[in-house]
XYZ file of C-alpha atoms in Angstrom:
656
model
C -53.410 -89.945 -0.534
C -51.006 -87.532 1.073
C -47.522 -87.893 1.924
C -45.911 -86.645 5.165
C -42.087 -87.448 5.724
C -41.548 -87.464 9.658
C -38.196 -87.624 11.460
C -37.626 -89.823 14.390
C -35.222 -88.222 17.121
C -33.422 -88.460 20.055
C -30.754 -88.313 22.631
C -29.099 -92.187 22.816
C -30.578 -94.872 24.235
C -34.082 -93.007 24.500
C -36.202 -95.457 22.400
C -36.046 -94.327 19.246
C -35.162 -97.692 17.208
C -37.640 -99.261 20.053
C -40.611 -96.400 18.829
C -40.406 -97.477 15.119
C -40.263 -100.663 15.624
C -43.421 -100.761 17.690
C -44.818 -97.628 14.704
C -44.313 -100.286 12.195
C -45.897 -103.478 14.155
C -48.942 -100.931 15.241
C -49.529 -100.397 11.457
C -49.305 -103.861 10.068
C -45.810 -103.336 8.094
C -43.765 -106.120 10.358
C -45.317 -109.174 11.949
C -43.183 -108.955 14.552
C -41.323 -106.610 16.547
C -37.572 -106.356 16.671
C -35.383 -105.868 19.400
C -32.089 -103.589 19.649
C -30.465 -105.672 22.286
C -31.559 -108.555 19.722
C -30.266 -107.049 16.658
C -32.891 -107.975 14.565
C -34.376 -104.329 14.003
C -36.138 -103.140 10.507
C -33.644 -100.057 10.647
C -30.588 -100.322 12.079
C -29.099 -102.612 9.336
C -25.190 -101.889 9.505
C -23.265 -104.745 11.721
C -22.185 -102.256 13.793
C -25.618 -100.634 14.636
C -26.678 -104.483 15.869
C -23.703 -105.357 18.313
C -23.478 -102.077 19.819
C -27.855 -101.354 19.526
C -27.026 -98.160 18.288
C -28.001 -95.827 15.209
C -25.053 -94.998 13.207
C -26.782 -94.113 9.810
C -30.482 -92.750 8.882
C -32.736 -95.527 7.709
C -36.189 -95.104 5.948
C -39.102 -96.610 6.110
C -42.665 -95.998 4.674
C -46.076 -96.895 5.953
C -49.970 -95.811 5.662
C -52.344 -94.390 8.240
C -55.395 -94.385 7.011
C -54.972 -91.898 4.197
C -52.091 -90.595 5.471
C -48.858 -92.211 3.614
C -45.675 -91.971 6.271
C -41.901 -92.104 5.271
C -40.505 -92.227 8.927
C -36.824 -92.213 8.588
C -34.473 -93.231 12.190
C -32.196 -91.044 12.941
C -28.827 -91.722 15.199
C -28.973 -90.347 18.543
C -25.177 -90.683 19.838
C -23.870 -86.853 19.403
C -20.979 -87.918 17.180
C -23.542 -88.735 14.277
C -25.520 -85.334 14.384
C -23.789 -85.184 10.697
C -26.141 -88.093 9.843
C -29.236 -85.885 11.836
C -28.248 -83.115 9.559
C -28.712 -84.455 6.380
C -32.357 -85.607 7.546
C -33.750 -81.880 8.949
C -33.791 -80.500 5.242
C -36.299 -82.961 4.007
C -38.549 -83.482 6.841
C -42.798 -82.095 7.322
C -42.533 -82.911 11.046
C -40.747 -84.823 13.725
C -41.206 -86.903 16.604
C -38.699 -85.887 19.239
C -38.528 -89.014 21.898
C -38.016 -88.375 25.751
C -37.033 -91.076 28.327
C -39.135 -91.142 31.418
C -36.316 -92.436 33.409
C -33.771 -90.744 32.202
C -35.418 -87.524 31.420
C -33.928 -84.275 29.258
C -30.563 -85.101 28.192
C -28.123 -82.421 26.726
C -28.379 -83.770 23.188
C -31.950 -83.703 23.487
C -31.611 -80.126 24.170
C -29.709 -79.539 21.117
C -32.322 -81.011 18.580
C -35.207 -79.258 19.858
C -33.129 -76.206 19.591
C -32.621 -77.006 15.595
C -36.168 -78.157 15.316
C -37.154 -74.545 16.546
C -34.630 -72.676 14.482
C -35.906 -74.560 11.915
C -39.673 -74.861 12.394
C -40.147 -78.244 11.838
C -44.108 -79.235 13.500
C -42.531 -81.529 16.368
C -44.368 -84.291 18.863
C -42.818 -85.049 22.087
C -42.965 -89.050 22.707
C -42.237 -89.502 26.490
C -41.318 -92.914 26.566
C -40.405 -96.217 28.895
C -43.411 -95.349 31.106
C -43.304 -98.688 32.054
C -39.517 -98.315 33.622
C -38.693 -98.060 37.427
C -37.811 -94.947 38.215
C -40.342 -93.463 35.291
C -41.011 -89.697 36.429
C -44.157 -88.190 35.038
C -44.361 -84.863 36.746
C -40.307 -84.566 36.646
C -40.186 -85.387 33.118
C -43.073 -82.988 31.807
C -41.377 -79.450 33.892
C -38.305 -80.635 32.653
C -39.855 -80.399 28.815
C -41.762 -77.171 29.903
C -38.324 -75.736 31.249
C -35.679 -77.349 28.810
C -37.048 -77.672 25.969
C -40.188 -75.589 25.213
C -42.711 -73.363 27.502
C -45.392 -74.387 25.039
C -45.598 -78.307 25.593
C -49.079 -79.331 25.045
C -50.276 -82.507 27.377
C -52.223 -85.152 25.501
C -53.047 -87.332 28.346
C -52.153 -88.446 31.463
C -50.017 -91.306 32.486
C -50.763 -94.158 35.625
C -49.252 -97.018 36.971
C -46.205 -95.366 36.370
C -42.620 -98.309 36.665
C -45.223 -100.934 35.768
C -46.087 -103.295 32.903
C -49.782 -101.871 33.140
C -48.435 -98.107 32.809
C -50.794 -96.577 30.291
C -52.080 -93.180 29.390
C -55.496 -92.013 29.225
C -56.035 -89.612 26.675
C -57.444 -85.681 26.567
C -56.241 -82.279 26.781
C -55.949 -81.215 30.283
C -56.630 -76.829 31.816
C -52.665 -76.521 30.921
C -53.839 -77.129 27.167
C -56.439 -73.673 27.143
C -53.603 -71.856 28.751
C -50.892 -72.547 26.166
C -53.092 -72.149 23.118
C -54.550 -69.436 24.313
C -51.054 -67.807 24.060
C -50.678 -67.860 20.687
C -54.102 -67.897 19.708
C -56.289 -64.547 20.251
C -59.969 -65.428 18.683
C -59.567 -68.931 21.088
C -58.662 -66.661 24.152
C -61.703 -64.287 23.331
C -63.870 -67.521 22.782
C -62.963 -68.761 25.986
C -63.859 -64.980 27.955
C -66.928 -65.111 26.200
C -68.469 -68.266 27.419
C -65.960 -71.718 26.978
C -64.297 -73.591 24.394
C -65.248 -76.899 23.277
C -62.868 -79.678 22.862
C -63.317 -79.724 18.501
C -62.110 -75.978 18.949
C -59.491 -77.015 21.144
C -58.125 -79.426 19.100
C -58.650 -77.172 15.820
C -56.306 -74.701 17.444
C -53.971 -77.689 18.594
C -53.529 -78.806 14.986
C -53.261 -75.056 13.996
C -50.822 -74.088 16.668
C -48.398 -77.381 16.245
C -48.496 -77.364 12.351
C -46.939 -73.179 12.883
C -43.857 -75.106 15.262
C -45.905 -72.717 18.152
C -46.857 -75.384 20.398
C -45.581 -79.167 20.654
C -47.949 -81.697 22.062
C -46.522 -84.192 24.565
C -47.644 -87.751 24.769
C -46.676 -90.477 27.371
C -46.250 -94.161 26.359
C -43.624 -97.334 26.016
C -42.558 -98.632 22.595
C -42.340 -101.768 24.728
C -45.649 -102.479 25.641
C -47.170 -100.524 23.235
C -49.070 -98.203 25.566
C -49.751 -94.741 24.146
C -48.701 -95.286 20.520
C -51.524 -95.544 18.966
C -52.738 -91.858 20.460
C -49.371 -90.711 19.010
C -49.772 -92.246 15.499
C -53.318 -90.626 15.334
C -51.174 -87.504 16.471
C -48.826 -87.758 13.512
C -52.200 -87.984 11.188
C -54.155 -85.490 12.944
C -51.248 -83.078 13.930
C -48.220 -82.591 11.802
C -48.597 -80.977 8.365
C -49.120 -83.051 5.219
C -45.968 -82.691 2.741
C -46.825 -79.688 -0.100
C -45.147 -79.324 -3.767
C -46.610 -79.086 -7.205
C -46.600 -81.991 -9.032
C -46.687 -80.513 -12.631
C -43.829 -77.580 -11.354
C -40.067 -77.073 -12.327
C -37.716 -80.390 -11.058
C -36.703 -79.861 -7.389
C -35.031 -81.856 -4.773
C -32.533 -82.881 -2.609
C -30.061 -85.701 -1.773
C -29.407 -86.439 1.775
C -27.972 -89.452 1.645
C -25.547 -91.744 -0.326
C -24.849 -95.219 -0.416
C -23.036 -97.780 -2.787
C -25.399 -100.929 -3.974
C -23.699 -104.253 -4.401
C -21.710 -103.800 -7.872
C -20.006 -100.330 -5.825
C -22.943 -97.800 -7.975
C -24.137 -94.897 -5.968
C -27.667 -94.451 -4.708
C -28.406 -91.344 -4.210
C -31.866 -90.941 -1.221
C -33.448 -87.808 -2.397
C -37.038 -85.500 -1.613
C -38.382 -84.254 -4.469
C -40.224 -80.945 -3.499
C -41.556 -79.624 -6.553
C -42.126 -81.424 -9.959
C -42.146 -85.189 -11.334
C -38.734 -87.314 -12.012
C -39.254 -90.043 -14.436
C -36.792 -92.998 -15.384
C -34.417 -91.892 -18.096
C -34.754 -87.971 -17.314
C -31.745 -86.275 -17.616
C -31.139 -83.347 -14.672
C -28.706 -80.481 -14.049
C -27.523 -81.838 -10.041
C -24.989 -80.432 -7.761
C -23.107 -77.071 -7.753
C -21.337 -77.654 -11.011
C -24.829 -78.195 -13.119
C -23.742 -81.073 -14.950
C -26.562 -83.128 -16.271
C -27.292 -86.912 -14.607
C -29.468 -89.477 -16.522
C -31.822 -91.164 -14.009
C -31.281 -95.214 -14.616
C -33.565 -96.178 -11.971
C -36.094 -95.201 -9.234
C -37.309 -96.650 -5.990
C -39.842 -95.517 -4.068
C -40.754 -96.713 -0.066
C -43.737 -98.119 0.432
C -45.482 -100.417 3.070
C -41.941 -101.348 4.581
C -39.857 -101.685 1.532
C -39.042 -100.293 -1.549
C -40.458 -100.509 -4.857
C -39.278 -99.716 -7.752
C -41.335 -96.997 -10.179
C -41.029 -94.912 -13.001
C -41.776 -91.795 -11.997
C -41.743 -90.144 -8.284
C -43.683 -86.928 -8.009
C -43.591 -84.240 -5.339
C -43.424 -84.917 -1.860
C -42.015 -88.660 -1.584
C -38.549 -89.944 -0.981
C -37.035 -91.883 -3.361
C -33.870 -93.953 -4.287
C -32.188 -92.647 -7.335
C -29.359 -94.818 -9.662
C -27.603 -93.165 -12.768
C -25.816 -90.226 -10.810
C -22.379 -91.380 -10.481
C -20.848 -88.088 -9.141
C -24.220 -87.146 -6.621
C -22.819 -86.021 -3.552
C -24.983 -85.261 -0.072
C -26.368 -81.887 -0.212
C -27.040 -81.884 -4.047
C -29.855 -80.004 -5.211
C -31.481 -82.432 -7.933
C -33.256 -79.706 -10.848
C -33.431 -76.408 -9.776
C -32.384 -76.122 -6.101
C -35.267 -75.953 -3.513
C -33.364 -73.466 -1.219
C -29.654 -73.244 0.120
C -28.539 -76.759 1.575
C -27.064 -75.126 4.996
C -24.956 -77.088 7.663
C -27.224 -77.094 10.970
C -24.696 -78.112 12.834
C -21.194 -77.169 13.753
C -18.157 -78.560 11.802
C -16.429 -81.512 13.231
C -13.723 -80.297 15.051
C -10.980 -83.006 15.737
C -8.634 -84.957 13.785
C -7.122 -88.231 13.697
C -4.651 -90.019 11.366
C -5.609 -93.724 10.418
C -2.794 -96.051 10.570
C -2.911 -99.249 8.260
C -2.344 -102.234 9.806
C -0.364 -105.264 9.385
C -1.182 -106.789 6.010
C -3.263 -103.693 5.198
C -2.473 -101.454 1.501
C -1.984 -98.046 2.007
C -4.074 -97.498 -1.601
C -6.844 -99.772 -0.658
C -7.122 -97.836 2.570
C -7.673 -94.619 0.899
C -10.016 -95.873 -1.400
C -12.098 -97.139 1.360
C -11.889 -94.068 3.260
C -12.873 -91.662 0.151
C -16.175 -94.169 -0.220
C -16.829 -93.729 3.578
C -16.383 -89.537 3.071
C -18.899 -89.921 0.261
C -21.289 -91.165 2.762
C -20.215 -88.414 5.326
C -19.339 -84.535 3.651
C -18.611 -83.770 7.016
C -16.201 -86.570 7.355
C -13.222 -84.770 5.787
C -10.283 -86.802 4.045
C -6.927 -85.188 4.250
C -3.849 -87.174 2.081
C -0.370 -86.864 2.932
C 1.521 -88.670 -0.217
C 5.362 -87.213 1.590
C 4.323 -89.484 4.732
C 1.753 -91.249 2.626
C -1.046 -90.894 5.435
C -4.597 -90.164 5.424
C -6.488 -88.166 8.404
C -10.229 -88.214 9.344
C -12.182 -85.190 10.384
C -14.277 -85.906 13.270
C -16.876 -85.288 15.635
C -15.956 -87.260 18.823
C -14.380 -90.524 19.902
C -16.881 -93.007 18.999
C -16.263 -92.081 15.736
C -12.777 -93.523 15.383
C -14.631 -97.316 16.680
C -17.428 -96.810 13.718
C -15.089 -96.341 10.998
C -12.542 -99.091 12.308
C -15.142 -101.764 11.989
C -16.384 -100.729 9.157
C -13.037 -100.557 6.946
C -13.034 -104.262 8.902
C -16.305 -105.386 8.027
C -17.081 -103.861 5.123
C -13.326 -103.892 3.290
C -11.749 -106.590 5.252
C -9.055 -103.495 6.391
C -7.166 -103.612 9.995
C -6.636 -99.762 11.285
C -5.599 -98.359 14.074
C -5.413 -94.376 14.884
C -2.913 -91.910 16.185
C -4.131 -89.338 19.437
C -7.042 -87.053 18.403
C -5.909 -83.401 17.897
C -7.930 -80.273 17.258
C -8.469 -79.245 13.826
C -7.090 -75.574 14.423
C -7.571 -72.584 11.560
C -5.550 -69.664 10.786
C -6.894 -66.214 10.183
C -4.905 -63.111 8.633
C -3.821 -60.845 11.360
C -3.018 -57.710 8.910
C -2.924 -57.352 4.964
C -0.209 -58.417 3.092
C 0.218 -58.016 -1.334
C 2.650 -59.386 -3.775
C 2.698 -59.607 -6.928
C 4.838 -61.273 -9.531
C 4.904 -60.420 -13.418
C 5.379 -62.260 -16.810
C 9.036 -63.348 -16.725
C 10.392 -60.897 -14.224
C 12.226 -61.445 -11.119
C 12.563 -65.364 -11.884
C 8.965 -66.007 -12.481
C 9.012 -69.088 -14.461
C 5.303 -68.931 -15.713
C 3.867 -66.995 -18.669
C 1.288 -65.248 -16.277
C 1.255 -61.627 -14.416
C -0.823 -62.307 -10.933
C -1.068 -59.573 -8.226
C -3.369 -60.446 -4.779
C -3.623 -58.709 -1.618
C -5.400 -60.287 1.582
C -7.307 -58.609 4.133
C -8.953 -60.112 7.366
C -12.409 -60.188 7.577
C -14.979 -60.755 10.143
C -15.182 -63.735 12.044
C -17.415 -66.552 10.124
C -17.201 -64.683 6.969
C -15.083 -67.353 5.063
C -12.896 -66.475 2.079
C -13.868 -63.565 -0.488
C -12.441 -63.488 -3.925
C -12.245 -59.292 -5.608
C -11.492 -58.201 -8.709
C -9.946 -54.736 -8.964
C -8.417 -55.310 -12.912
C -11.202 -55.312 -16.065
C -12.852 -58.564 -15.842
C -12.364 -58.041 -19.620
C -8.220 -57.799 -19.660
C -7.680 -61.120 -19.942
C -9.771 -64.617 -20.807
C -12.318 -65.245 -17.947
C -10.570 -68.864 -17.703
C -7.518 -67.546 -16.426
C -9.835 -65.549 -13.829
C -11.071 -68.623 -13.328
C -8.321 -70.809 -12.841
C -6.917 -67.874 -9.764
C -9.707 -67.737 -8.000
C -10.055 -71.292 -7.670
C -6.846 -71.614 -6.829
C -6.120 -69.124 -4.191
C -9.239 -71.351 -2.491
C -7.192 -74.651 -3.163
C -4.585 -72.660 -1.544
C -5.927 -71.333 1.489
C -6.628 -74.964 2.501
C -3.175 -74.718 4.252
C -1.419 -71.690 5.330
C 1.843 -70.546 6.954
C 1.257 -73.041 10.197
C -0.440 -75.692 7.665
C -4.547 -75.204 8.916
C -7.146 -73.821 7.120
C -6.982 -69.922 6.365
C -10.595 -68.557 6.816
C -12.163 -65.268 7.518
C -10.376 -62.950 4.829
C -10.835 -61.504 1.995
C -8.560 -61.701 -1.499
C -8.371 -58.837 -4.286
C -6.327 -59.355 -7.383
C -4.845 -56.518 -8.198
C -2.649 -57.156 -11.033
C -3.004 -59.256 -13.988
C -1.602 -59.944 -17.474
C -0.979 -63.080 -19.571
C 0.629 -64.093 -23.312
C -2.003 -64.315 -25.991
C -2.347 -67.764 -28.257
C 0.962 -67.787 -30.195
C 1.746 -69.763 -33.153
C 4.645 -70.337 -35.889
C 3.603 -70.376 -39.676
C 2.354 -73.661 -41.163
C 3.136 -74.913 -37.386
C 0.269 -75.338 -34.212
C -0.148 -73.952 -30.745
C 3.045 -72.995 -29.542
C 2.838 -73.314 -25.744
C 6.439 -71.719 -24.871
C 4.893 -68.462 -26.289
C 1.287 -68.722 -25.049
C -0.146 -68.566 -21.420
C -2.334 -71.068 -20.633
C -4.503 -71.889 -17.366
C -1.427 -73.957 -15.814
C 0.164 -70.857 -15.513
C -1.949 -69.357 -13.291
C -2.769 -72.143 -10.949
C 1.166 -72.625 -10.837
C 2.399 -68.866 -9.989
C -0.751 -68.159 -7.533
C 0.091 -70.199 -4.350
C 3.311 -68.415 -4.996
C 1.856 -64.827 -4.848
C -0.933 -65.994 -1.966
C 1.820 -67.695 -0.120
C 4.097 -64.559 -0.117
C 1.083 -62.103 0.568
C 0.211 -64.317 3.291
C 3.704 -63.860 4.462
C 3.432 -60.115 4.882
C -0.125 -59.804 6.177
C 0.934 -62.984 9.140
C -1.281 -64.744 10.193
C -2.468 -66.348 14.143
C -3.920 -69.685 14.836
C -7.422 -70.290 16.787
C -8.095 -73.481 18.350
C -12.216 -74.687 18.385
C -13.704 -74.462 21.851
C -16.848 -75.927 22.925
C -19.055 -74.287 25.501
C -19.923 -76.316 27.794
C -22.958 -76.432 30.711
C -22.270 -78.604 33.878
C -24.882 -79.716 36.257
C -23.893 -81.466 39.094
C -24.589 -81.559 43.183
C -23.485 -78.225 44.892
C -21.188 -80.376 47.259
C -18.693 -81.708 43.957
C -18.048 -78.200 43.066
C -14.803 -78.302 44.762
C -13.855 -81.397 43.181
C -14.970 -79.714 40.072
C -13.266 -76.276 39.474
C -9.547 -77.620 39.707
C -10.209 -80.263 36.679
C -11.890 -78.117 34.921
C -8.618 -75.712 35.574
C -6.572 -79.032 34.396
C -8.805 -78.772 31.580
C -8.468 -75.379 30.234
C -11.398 -74.543 30.989
C -13.048 -71.174 31.852
C -16.172 -71.116 33.309
C -18.373 -68.042 32.995
C -21.692 -68.181 35.019
C -22.106 -70.314 38.099
C -25.670 -70.419 39.539
C -27.031 -72.547 42.346
C -30.339 -73.873 43.197
C -30.998 -75.633 46.111
C -28.842 -78.993 46.233
C -27.398 -78.100 42.350
C -24.864 -76.051 40.819
C -25.090 -75.120 36.772
C -21.781 -73.885 35.616
C -21.330 -72.507 32.354
C -18.243 -71.536 30.237
C -15.885 -72.997 27.134
C -13.459 -75.230 26.989
C -10.739 -76.469 24.434
C -12.789 -78.818 22.032
C -9.930 -81.207 22.131
C -10.584 -81.891 26.373
C -14.279 -82.286 26.128
C -14.013 -86.204 25.932
C -11.794 -86.721 29.361
C -14.393 -83.863 30.929
C -16.446 -86.900 29.396
C -14.820 -89.256 31.362
C -14.401 -87.836 34.217
C -17.102 -85.980 35.107
C -19.287 -88.910 36.641
C -16.453 -89.721 39.336
C -16.171 -86.172 40.440
C -19.689 -85.735 40.495
C -20.639 -89.458 42.072
C -22.502 -89.988 38.939
C -24.713 -87.200 39.315
C -23.128 -84.591 36.965
C -24.761 -83.517 33.490
C -22.745 -82.202 30.423
C -24.114 -80.311 27.456
C -21.274 -79.559 25.146
C -20.790 -78.053 21.266
C -19.073 -76.254 19.084
C -19.075 -72.182 19.612
C -15.888 -70.633 18.435
C -12.418 -70.123 17.663
C -9.873 -68.645 20.014
C -6.719 -67.706 19.641
C -3.704 -69.973 20.650
C -2.089 -68.055 23.460
C 0.123 -70.980 25.404
C 2.320 -73.193 24.316
C 4.010 -74.350 21.180
C 2.391 -73.045 18.194
C 0.436 -76.232 16.714
C 1.372 -76.816 13.302
C 0.363 -79.129 10.929
C 2.209 -81.104 8.036
C 1.652 -80.194 4.788
C -0.104 -82.283 2.068
C 0.537 -79.699 -0.938
C 4.005 -78.783 -3.568
C 4.907 -76.133 -0.161
C 4.754 -72.520 -1.654
C 6.664 -71.686 1.730
C 9.449 -73.426 0.037
C 10.064 -71.531 -3.409
C 12.658 -73.563 -4.925
C 11.210 -77.061 -3.494
C 7.777 -75.300 -4.922
C 9.107 -74.952 -8.272
C 11.275 -78.188 -8.514
C 7.521 -79.737 -7.725
C 5.300 -78.114 -9.954
C 8.033 -77.386 -13.111
C 10.554 -79.584 -12.726
C 12.841 -76.254 -12.944
C 14.279 -74.759 -10.339
C 13.767 -70.661 -9.819
C 14.786 -68.072 -8.254
């Protein structure tokens, strides 16, 4: 039996979860179709999902199409939960992108399609809601071709649009040959020489779809079931089966982590190669530490069932990996787990409400961060505050409701602020020698900080001999450098720089006769971890840093006669239009806007454009802060900017 790991993706409210319910009903997994509005769907299990009618966490459910077993993954559509979508993409064999026949192609639809194409994930498009008033077959198909993919292949002709009797007559029209011939020279030659049979055309369609060159477009309704049988047939015939050598070395990727009833971690993983068995000990994560698998569940006919093994190609739930994190490789890494979407660019402080204990809140937030690695936590011990990073304002409501529902904690939030970064303005060098210049540590560390091109992150290098002192001391310096760069001169993360170790030195292990180890005369890793922040910050001071704020690219499509009202508001939000294009009665503006102003733009756009404006935005780059007071971020470390305070905190001795 073949396996297929299939993702359902779409803009919010396009009908993904409803389509999932209809698919499960059509293949016999469920007897009654749940409704999002009624809060009784198979895949939306969180209380907040049921209340709001949106998907927040990805869910896996399995069903069979003849000899093909499909693991279907329903993913969130709201852009605030894009991290949840990101984790799923790395385990998919194919995808169904849902588009509403009424609302048409939305901004988030375009973001998802671009990513699917970049990753070459074979994708079918399902145009949903053809039974709804306002359904527009030709307009949506034209938008798909213009805004999503020029290689769209209609798989039938819908009739009765906007009525409960709406349906789609299956068949490949003349447009199919035009699209397929662009990618298949043999097909074009066969057509010129005498025509192409329907079987030949469908074979070329299957090849082109599996290579992500063409995208079949189905029309239907998840509510009435119209067109769903044709979509199911397309899933079986056109999308590729999961591959993988069951007898090869074990290789898998964790894409979701949740907590069980007893607080135990449960990892959702796709196995790409080999076979994983209960009681196996496997290396996982960056540290490659071994973990023992205590239990395995695989997905089968709408539920998960216990198994002793899970072979390549399947998705499983795994117990026993206490320290597992999302994105961890199991066994041999299959491929580098990368972020396909930008990281969060906003931050807010979580404020405990009356009766909410700060320690309990911190533990609960840590649990939430385990399930979403792109939601970063930052705890300030001095102010006893915890900050969380965000994609958007809706995440605040989700975090607030989750803390209330699952942990019984009442919280509010402070104003959302942008997550800035710092970059070195120049080069700077600093060095401290053992027992010289009031250095209280038994270590010599010299560091040089140099700027690096944007997007390169942090690179650590050596200008000293690797054998000049124990490797553990070099590792202590590098790890501490990376930790210290989390808070620069203004408190923001320092990135895009090269840190080079220029000096090193230590005192070898000393002991007295008939006595043990003498710490006062011997260097330890703690000496290097203690000294490195002072040296690094000193080098950063000499180099200087600039603060950069996150900027989003934006695209606004609105009636041309609303441009006069729109431009002053964009200027007030510090948005910079870069291109303006008029298409008939419609105007398209593209430019950049500060990340923390996007939410206000979203709120004001409908009123400025009579409800007809459409906004598409996403992180683009970091730009220097050039106006107003330089944004600062409160420090949460031992403050190496203040030598006296730092030494008091770290060594309990005042130096310098």
